[in-house]
Coordinates of N, CA and C in Angstrom, one line a residue:
I10 N 82.1 68.8 164.2 CA 81.6 70.4 162.8 C 81.1 69.5 161.5
V11 N 80.2 69.9 161.0 CA 79.8 69.5 160.0 C 79.8 70.8 158.5
R12 N 80.8 70.7 157.8 CA 80.7 71.6 156.8 C 80.8 71.3 155.3
N13 N 79.9 72.1 154.6 CA 78.9 71.9 153.4 C 79.6 73.4 152.8
I14 N 81.0 73.1 152.1 CA 81.1 74.0 151.5 C 81.6 73.4 149.5
S15 N 81.2 74.3 149.2 CA 81.2 74.2 147.5 C 81.2 75.2 146.9
P16 N 82.0 75.1 145.5 CA 81.6 76.2 144.2 C 80.5 76.4 143.9
G17 N 79.7 77.6 143.8 CA 78.2 77.6 143.7 C 78.2 78.9 142.5
E18 N 76.9 79.4 142.6 CA 76.2 80.3 141.4 C 77.3 81.6 142.4
R19 N 77.4 82.0 143.6 CA 78.4 82.8 144.3 C 79.3 82.8 144.3
A20 N 79.9 82.4 143.4 CA 81.2 82.1 143.4 C 81.8 82.9 142.0
A21 N 81.2 83.2 141.6 CA 81.6 84.2 140.8 C 82.3 85.4 140.5
T22 N 82.4 86.2 141.7 CA 83.1 87.1 141.9 C 83.8 87.5 142.9
Q23 N 85.1 88.1 143.1 CA 85.9 88.1 144.0 C 86.2 89.6 144.2
R24 N 85.9 89.7 145.7 CA 86.1 91.6 146.2 C 87.8 91.6 146.8
G25 N 88.0 93.0 146.2 CA 89.2 93.2 146.9 C 88.8 94.1 148.3
V26 N 88.9 94.4 149.4 CA 88.5 94.9 150.5 C 89.2 96.2 150.9
G27 N 90.4 96.0 150.3 CA 91.4 96.9 151.1 C 92.4 96.6 152.2
G28 N 93.4 96.6 152.4 CA 95.0 96.3 153.5 C 95.0 95.7 152.8
H29 N 95.9 94.3 153.8 CA 96.0 93.2 153.6 C 94.8 91.9 154.0
R30 N 93.8 92.2 153.0 CA 93.0 91.3 153.3 C 92.2 91.4 151.9
V31 N 91.8 90.0 151.2 CA 90.8 89.9 150.0 C 89.8 88.5 150.6
G32 N 88.9 89.4 149.8 CA 87.7 88.8 149.9 C 86.8 87.7 148.6
H33 N 86.1 86.9 149.0 CA 85.2 86.3 148.1 C 83.9 85.9 148.6
H34 N 83.1 86.1 147.8 CA 81.4 85.2 148.2 C 81.3 84.3 147.6
I35 N 80.4 82.8 148.3 CA 80.3 81.3 147.3 C 79.4 81.1 148.5
D36 N 78.9 79.9 148.2 CA 77.8 78.9 149.3 C 78.3 78.4 150.1
G37 N 77.7 77.8 150.9 CA 78.6 77.0 152.1 C 77.8 76.9 153.4
G38 N 77.7 76.3 153.8 CA 77.3 76.2 155.7 C 78.2 75.0 156.4
L39 N 77.7 75.8 157.4 CA 78.4 74.6 159.3 C 77.5 75.0 160.3
A40 N 77.9 73.6 160.6 CA 76.7 73.2 161.5 C 77.6 72.3 162.6
G41 N 77.1 71.8 163.8 CA 77.9 70.6 164.9 C 78.7 71.9 165.3
G42 N 79.2 71.1 166.3 CA 80.6 71.4 167.5 C 79.9 72.5 168.2
P43 N 80.2 73.2 168.2 CA 80.0 74.6 169.7 C 78.5 75.1 169.0
L44 N 78.8 75.2 167.8 CA 77.2 75.7 167.5 C 75.6 75.0 167.4
Q45 N 75.2 75.8 168.0 CA 73.7 75.2 168.4 C 72.5 75.6 167.0
A46 N 73.1 76.0 165.9 CA 72.4 76.1 164.6 C 73.1 76.1 163.0
N47 N 72.4 76.1 162.5 CA 72.8 76.2 160.6 C 73.4 77.6 161.0
Y48 N 74.9 77.6 160.2 CA 75.3 79.0 159.9 C 75.5 78.7 158.0
K49 N 75.4 80.1 157.6 CA 75.1 80.0 155.8 C 76.8 80.8 155.6
L50 N 77.3 80.4 154.7 CA 78.9 80.8 154.5 C 78.1 82.3 154.0
E51 N 78.8 83.3 154.2 CA 78.6 84.4 153.4 C 79.5 84.7 152.9
Q52 N 80.9 85.0 153.6 CA 82.0 84.8 152.0 C 83.4 84.4 152.9
F53 N 84.2 84.2 152.3 CA 85.7 84.3 152.8 C 86.9 85.3 152.9
H54 N 87.9 85.5 153.5 CA 88.8 86.3 152.9 C 89.7 85.7 153.8
A55 N 91.3 86.7 153.3 CA 92.5 85.9 154.0 C 92.9 87.2 154.4
H56 N 94.0 87.3 155.6 CA 94.7 88.7 156.3 C 96.3 88.0 156.2
W57 N 97.0 89.0 155.7 CA 97.9 88.4 155.4 C 99.3 89.9 156.0
G58 N 100.4 89.5 155.9 CA 101.3 90.4 156.8 C 102.6 90.7 155.3
P59 N 103.4 91.6 156.3 CA 104.8 91.9 155.0 C 105.8 90.9 155.2
T60 N 105.4 89.7 156.4 CA 106.7 88.7 156.5 C 105.9 87.7 156.3
S61 N 106.5 86.4 155.8 CA 106.0 85.1 155.9 C 105.9 84.6 157.9
D62 N 106.2 85.3 158.6 CA 105.5 85.0 160.1 C 104.8 85.7 160.9
K63 N 104.3 87.0 159.8 CA 103.6 87.5 160.9 C 102.6 88.3 159.8
G64 N 101.3 87.3 159.8 CA 100.4 88.2 158.9 C 98.9 87.1 159.7
S65 N 99.0 86.1 160.5 CA 98.4 85.8 160.8 C 97.1 86.7 162.3
E66 N 96.1 86.8 162.3 CA 95.2 87.4 163.3 C 95.4 86.5 164.6
H67 N 95.6 85.5 164.4 CA 95.1 84.8 166.0 C 97.5 84.2 165.8
T68 N 97.0 83.7 167.0 CA 98.5 83.2 167.2 C 98.2 81.8 167.9
V69 N 99.4 80.8 167.9 CA 99.2 79.6 169.1 C 100.3 79.5 169.9
D70 N 100.1 79.5 170.9 CA 101.4 79.6 171.5 C 102.6 80.9 171.3
G71 N 102.3 81.3 171.2 CA 102.6 82.9 170.7 C 103.1 82.4 169.7
R72 N 103.4 81.6 168.5 CA 103.5 81.9 167.2 C 102.0 82.2 166.3
S73 N 102.7 83.6 165.6 CA 102.2 84.1 164.1 C 102.8 83.2 162.8
F74 N 101.4 83.1 162.3 CA 101.4 82.1 160.9 C 101.7 83.7 159.6
A75 N 102.1 82.9 158.1 CA 102.0 84.0 157.3 C 100.8 84.5 157.1
G76 N 99.4 83.7 157.0 CA 98.6 84.2 156.9 C 97.5 83.4 157.7
E77 N 95.9 84.1 157.3 CA 95.0 83.5 158.3 C 93.4 83.4 157.0
L78 N 93.3 82.4 157.1 CA 92.0 82.5 156.1 C 90.8 82.4 157.1
H79 N 89.4 83.6 156.8 CA 88.6 83.8 157.7 C 87.1 83.1 156.2
L80 N 86.6 82.3 157.1 CA 85.3 81.4 156.7 C 84.2 82.4 157.3
V81 N 83.4 83.0 157.1 CA 82.4 83.9 157.7 C 81.1 83.5 157.5
H82 N 80.6 82.9 158.6 CA 79.1 82.6 158.4 C 78.3 82.9 159.4
W83 N 76.8 83.0 158.8 CA 75.9 83.4 159.7 C 74.8 82.7 160.5
N84 N 74.3 83.1 161.1 CA 73.2 82.2 162.0 C 71.9 82.3 161.2
C85 N 71.5 81.2 160.3 CA 70.4 81.0 159.1 C 68.9 80.6 159.6
D86 N 69.6 80.2 160.9 CA 68.1 79.5 161.1 C 66.8 80.5 162.5
K87 N 68.0 81.8 163.0 CA 67.0 82.3 163.7 C 67.7 83.7 163.0
Y88 N 68.4 83.9 161.7 CA 68.0 85.4 161.4 C 67.9 85.6 159.9
K89 N 67.3 86.6 159.3 CA 67.1 86.8 157.8 C 68.5 87.3 157.1
T90 N 68.9 87.9 157.6 CA 69.9 88.5 156.9 C 71.7 88.3 157.7
F91 N 72.6 88.3 157.0 CA 73.9 88.9 157.6 C 74.0 89.6 158.8
G92 N 73.7 91.0 158.4 CA 73.6 92.2 158.7 C 72.7 92.2 160.3
E93 N 71.7 91.6 160.4 CA 70.5 91.2 161.3 C 71.3 90.2 162.3
A94 N 72.4 89.0 161.6 CA 73.1 88.1 162.6 C 74.2 88.7 163.1
A95 N 74.9 89.8 162.3 CA 76.1 90.4 163.1 C 75.9 91.0 164.7
G96 N 75.0 91.8 164.6 CA 74.4 92.2 165.6 C 74.3 91.2 166.9
H97 N 74.1 90.0 166.5 CA 73.7 89.2 168.1 C 75.0 88.5 168.1
P98 N 74.7 88.3 169.7 CA 75.8 87.2 170.2 C 76.1 85.8 169.7
D99 N 75.0 85.5 169.3 CA 75.1 84.1 168.5 C 74.8 84.3 166.7
G100 N 74.7 85.3 166.3 CA 74.9 85.5 165.0 C 76.0 85.5 164.2
L101 N 77.2 85.1 164.4 CA 78.0 84.9 163.3 C 79.1 83.7 164.3
A102 N 79.8 83.0 163.2 CA 80.7 81.6 163.2 C 82.0 81.7 162.4
V103 N 82.9 82.1 162.9 CA 84.3 82.1 162.1 C 85.0 81.0 161.6
L104 N 85.2 80.6 160.4 CA 86.3 79.3 160.9 C 87.5 80.0 160.4
G105 N 88.3 80.4 161.5 CA 89.8 80.8 160.8 C 90.8 79.5 160.5
V106 N 91.6 79.5 159.5 CA 92.8 78.6 158.8 C 93.9 79.3 159.0
F107 N 94.8 78.6 159.6 CA 95.9 79.5 159.5 C 97.1 79.3 157.8
L108 N 97.5 79.9 157.4 CA 97.8 79.7 156.4 C 99.6 79.8 156.7
D109 N 100.7 78.9 156.0 CA 101.9 79.1 156.1 C 103.0 79.0 154.5
A110 N 103.5 79.7 154.9 CA 104.2 80.0 153.5 C 105.4 78.5 153.3
G111 N 105.0 78.2 152.0 CA 105.8 76.7 151.7 C 106.6 77.0 150.2
S112 N 106.9 75.9 150.1 CA 107.6 75.7 148.6 C 106.3 74.4 147.7
T113 N 105.5 74.2 148.2 CA 104.4 73.2 147.5 C 103.5 74.5 146.9
D114 N 102.7 74.5 145.7 CA 101.8 74.8 144.8 C 100.8 74.4 145.9
H115 N 99.6 75.6 146.1 CA 98.3 75.2 146.2 C 97.2 76.1 145.0
P116 N 97.2 75.0 143.8 CA 96.1 75.5 142.6 C 95.2 76.3 143.0
E117 N 94.4 75.7 144.6 CA 93.1 77.0 144.7 C 93.5 78.1 145.3
L118 N 94.2 78.2 146.0 CA 94.7 79.3 146.8 C 95.2 80.3 146.0
E119 N 96.1 79.6 144.8 CA 96.9 80.3 143.7 C 95.7 81.3 143.1
K120 N 94.4 80.8 142.7 CA 93.4 81.4 141.9 C 92.7 82.3 142.4
I121 N 92.6 82.7 143.8 CA 93.0 84.0 144.5 C 94.3 85.1 144.3
V122 N 95.0 84.2 144.6 CA 96.8 85.1 145.0 C 96.6 85.4 143.3
S123 N 96.2 85.3 142.4 CA 96.7 85.4 141.0 C 95.6 86.6 140.6
L124 N 94.7 87.3 141.4 CA 93.4 88.5 141.4 C 94.3 89.3 142.0
I125 N 94.9 89.3 142.9 CA 95.5 89.9 143.4 C 96.0 91.5 143.3
P126 N 97.0 91.4 142.2 CA 97.4 92.5 141.2 C 96.3 93.4 140.5
S127 N 95.1 92.9 140.6 CA 94.0 92.9 139.6 C 93.0 94.2 140.3
I128 N 93.2 93.8 142.2 CA 92.1 94.5 142.6 C 93.3 95.7 143.2
T129 N 92.7 96.9 142.8 CA 94.0 98.2 142.7 C 93.4 99.1 144.0
H130 N 91.9 98.9 144.3 CA 91.6 100.0 144.7 C 90.3 99.4 146.0
K131 N 90.1 99.6 146.9 CA 89.1 99.8 148.0 C 88.1 98.9 147.1
G132 N 87.1 97.9 147.7 CA 86.2 98.1 146.8 C 86.0 97.2 146.1
Q133 N 87.0 97.2 144.9 CA 87.2 96.8 143.9 C 86.3 95.4 143.3
T134 N 85.9 95.2 142.0 CA 85.5 93.8 142.1 C 86.1 92.9 140.7
V135 N 86.7 91.6 140.7 CA 87.3 91.7 139.4 C 86.3 90.0 139.2
T136 N 86.3 89.7 138.3 CA 85.7 88.7 137.9 C 86.7 87.4 138.1
V137 N 86.1 85.9 138.6 CA 86.9 84.8 138.5 C 86.7 84.0 137.1
S138 N 87.4 83.8 136.8 CA 87.3 83.1 135.6 C 86.7 81.3 136.1
T139 N 87.4 80.6 137.2 CA 87.2 79.8 137.6 C 86.6 79.5 138.7
P140 N 85.6 79.1 138.8 CA 85.0 79.0 140.4 C 86.2 78.3 141.1
I141 N 86.3 78.8 142.3 CA 87.3 78.7 143.7 C 86.5 77.6 144.7
D142 N 87.0 77.3 144.9 CA 86.2 75.7 146.0 C 86.8 76.1 147.4
P143 N 86.0 76.7 148.2 CA 87.1 76.7 149.5 C 87.1 75.6 150.7
S144 N 86.4 74.0 149.9 CA 86.8 73.0 150.6 C 88.0 72.8 150.3
M145 N 88.8 73.2 149.4 CA 89.8 72.9 148.7 C 90.9 73.7 150.1
L146 N 90.8 74.5 150.9 CA 91.5 75.2 150.8 C 91.5 74.9 152.6
L147 N 91.0 74.1 153.2 CA 90.9 74.2 154.2 C 91.6 73.0 154.4
P148 N 92.3 73.3 156.1 CA 93.3 72.0 156.1 C 92.6 70.5 156.1
E149 N 93.7 69.2 155.8 CA 93.2 68.0 156.8 C 93.4 67.5 157.9
N150 N 93.7 68.1 158.7 CA 93.5 68.7 160.1 C 92.5 69.1 160.3
T151 N 91.2 68.1 161.3 CA 90.1 68.3 161.7 C 90.2 68.8 163.3
H152 N 91.1 69.2 163.8 CA 91.0 69.3 165.5 C 91.4 71.3 165.6
Y153 N 90.5 71.4 166.4 CA 90.2 73.1 166.3 C 90.1 73.6 167.8
W154 N 90.3 74.7 167.7 CA 89.9 75.0 169.1 C 88.6 76.0 168.8
T155 N 88.1 76.1 170.0 CA 86.7 77.5 169.8 C 86.6 78.1 171.1
Y156 N 85.9 79.8 171.1 CA 85.9 80.8 171.4 C 84.6 81.5 171.3
L157 N 84.5 82.6 172.5 CA 83.5 83.3 171.9 C 84.3 84.3 171.9
G158 N 84.4 85.9 170.3 CA 85.2 86.8 170.2 C 84.4 87.6 169.7
S159 N 84.8 88.6 168.7 CA 84.3 89.4 168.0 C 84.8 89.4 166.4
L160 N 84.5 90.0 165.7 CA 85.3 90.3 164.8 C 86.1 91.0 164.9
T161 N 87.4 91.0 163.5 CA 88.8 91.3 163.7 C 89.1 92.6 163.1
T162 N 87.7 92.8 162.6 CA 87.9 94.5 161.4 C 86.7 94.9 162.1
P163 N 87.0 96.4 161.7 CA 85.9 97.3 162.7 C 84.4 96.8 161.8
P164 N 82.8 96.5 162.3 CA 83.3 97.2 163.6 C 83.2 96.1 164.7
C165 N 83.8 95.1 164.9 CA 85.1 94.4 166.1 C 83.4 93.9 166.7
T166 N 82.0 93.6 166.2 CA 81.1 93.3 167.1 C 81.6 91.7 167.7
E167 N 81.1 91.6 169.1 CA 81.2 90.7 169.6 C 79.9 90.1 169.6
S168 N 80.2 89.3 168.2 CA 79.5 88.5 168.0 C 79.2 87.0 167.0
V169 N 80.8 86.6 167.5 CA 81.2 85.7 166.4 C 82.0 83.8 167.6
T170 N 81.2 83.4 167.4 CA 82.2 81.7 167.7 C 83.1 81.1 166.9
W171 N 84.7 81.3 167.2 CA 85.2 81.3 166.6 C 85.8 79.8 167.0

């Protein structure tokens, strides 16, 4: 898989979307591996739970993680908009990254975490003073699993290559 993710013009806002999730709009792309087209990064968001071992939406051999980062991409070769792509089986590609709690600081993740107290209402937007580089949120390990599935939040459309 080829990742092209960097901070850009769209790295200007942070969006709180409710519950145990926070999202961000930014530039970037994804291609290769199981993908038959180029996919444009629409947004990324993270899911977390009440404890450091119950926040991820996926598990590995029954093990949950503290959280899970989702980088949501759409097929820009075939569709004109994210909304259009979301309704088709080959429309979306989500890169999921497990997050573990630890004692080591993570400066890029801290930029996001520090904004959470400022987001008090669903749909609220706050300004990011320093651009966030999502490539710094990705693991050094490039091994992955892939499957065809759905969005993990409503409308849970079956349009995702994970």
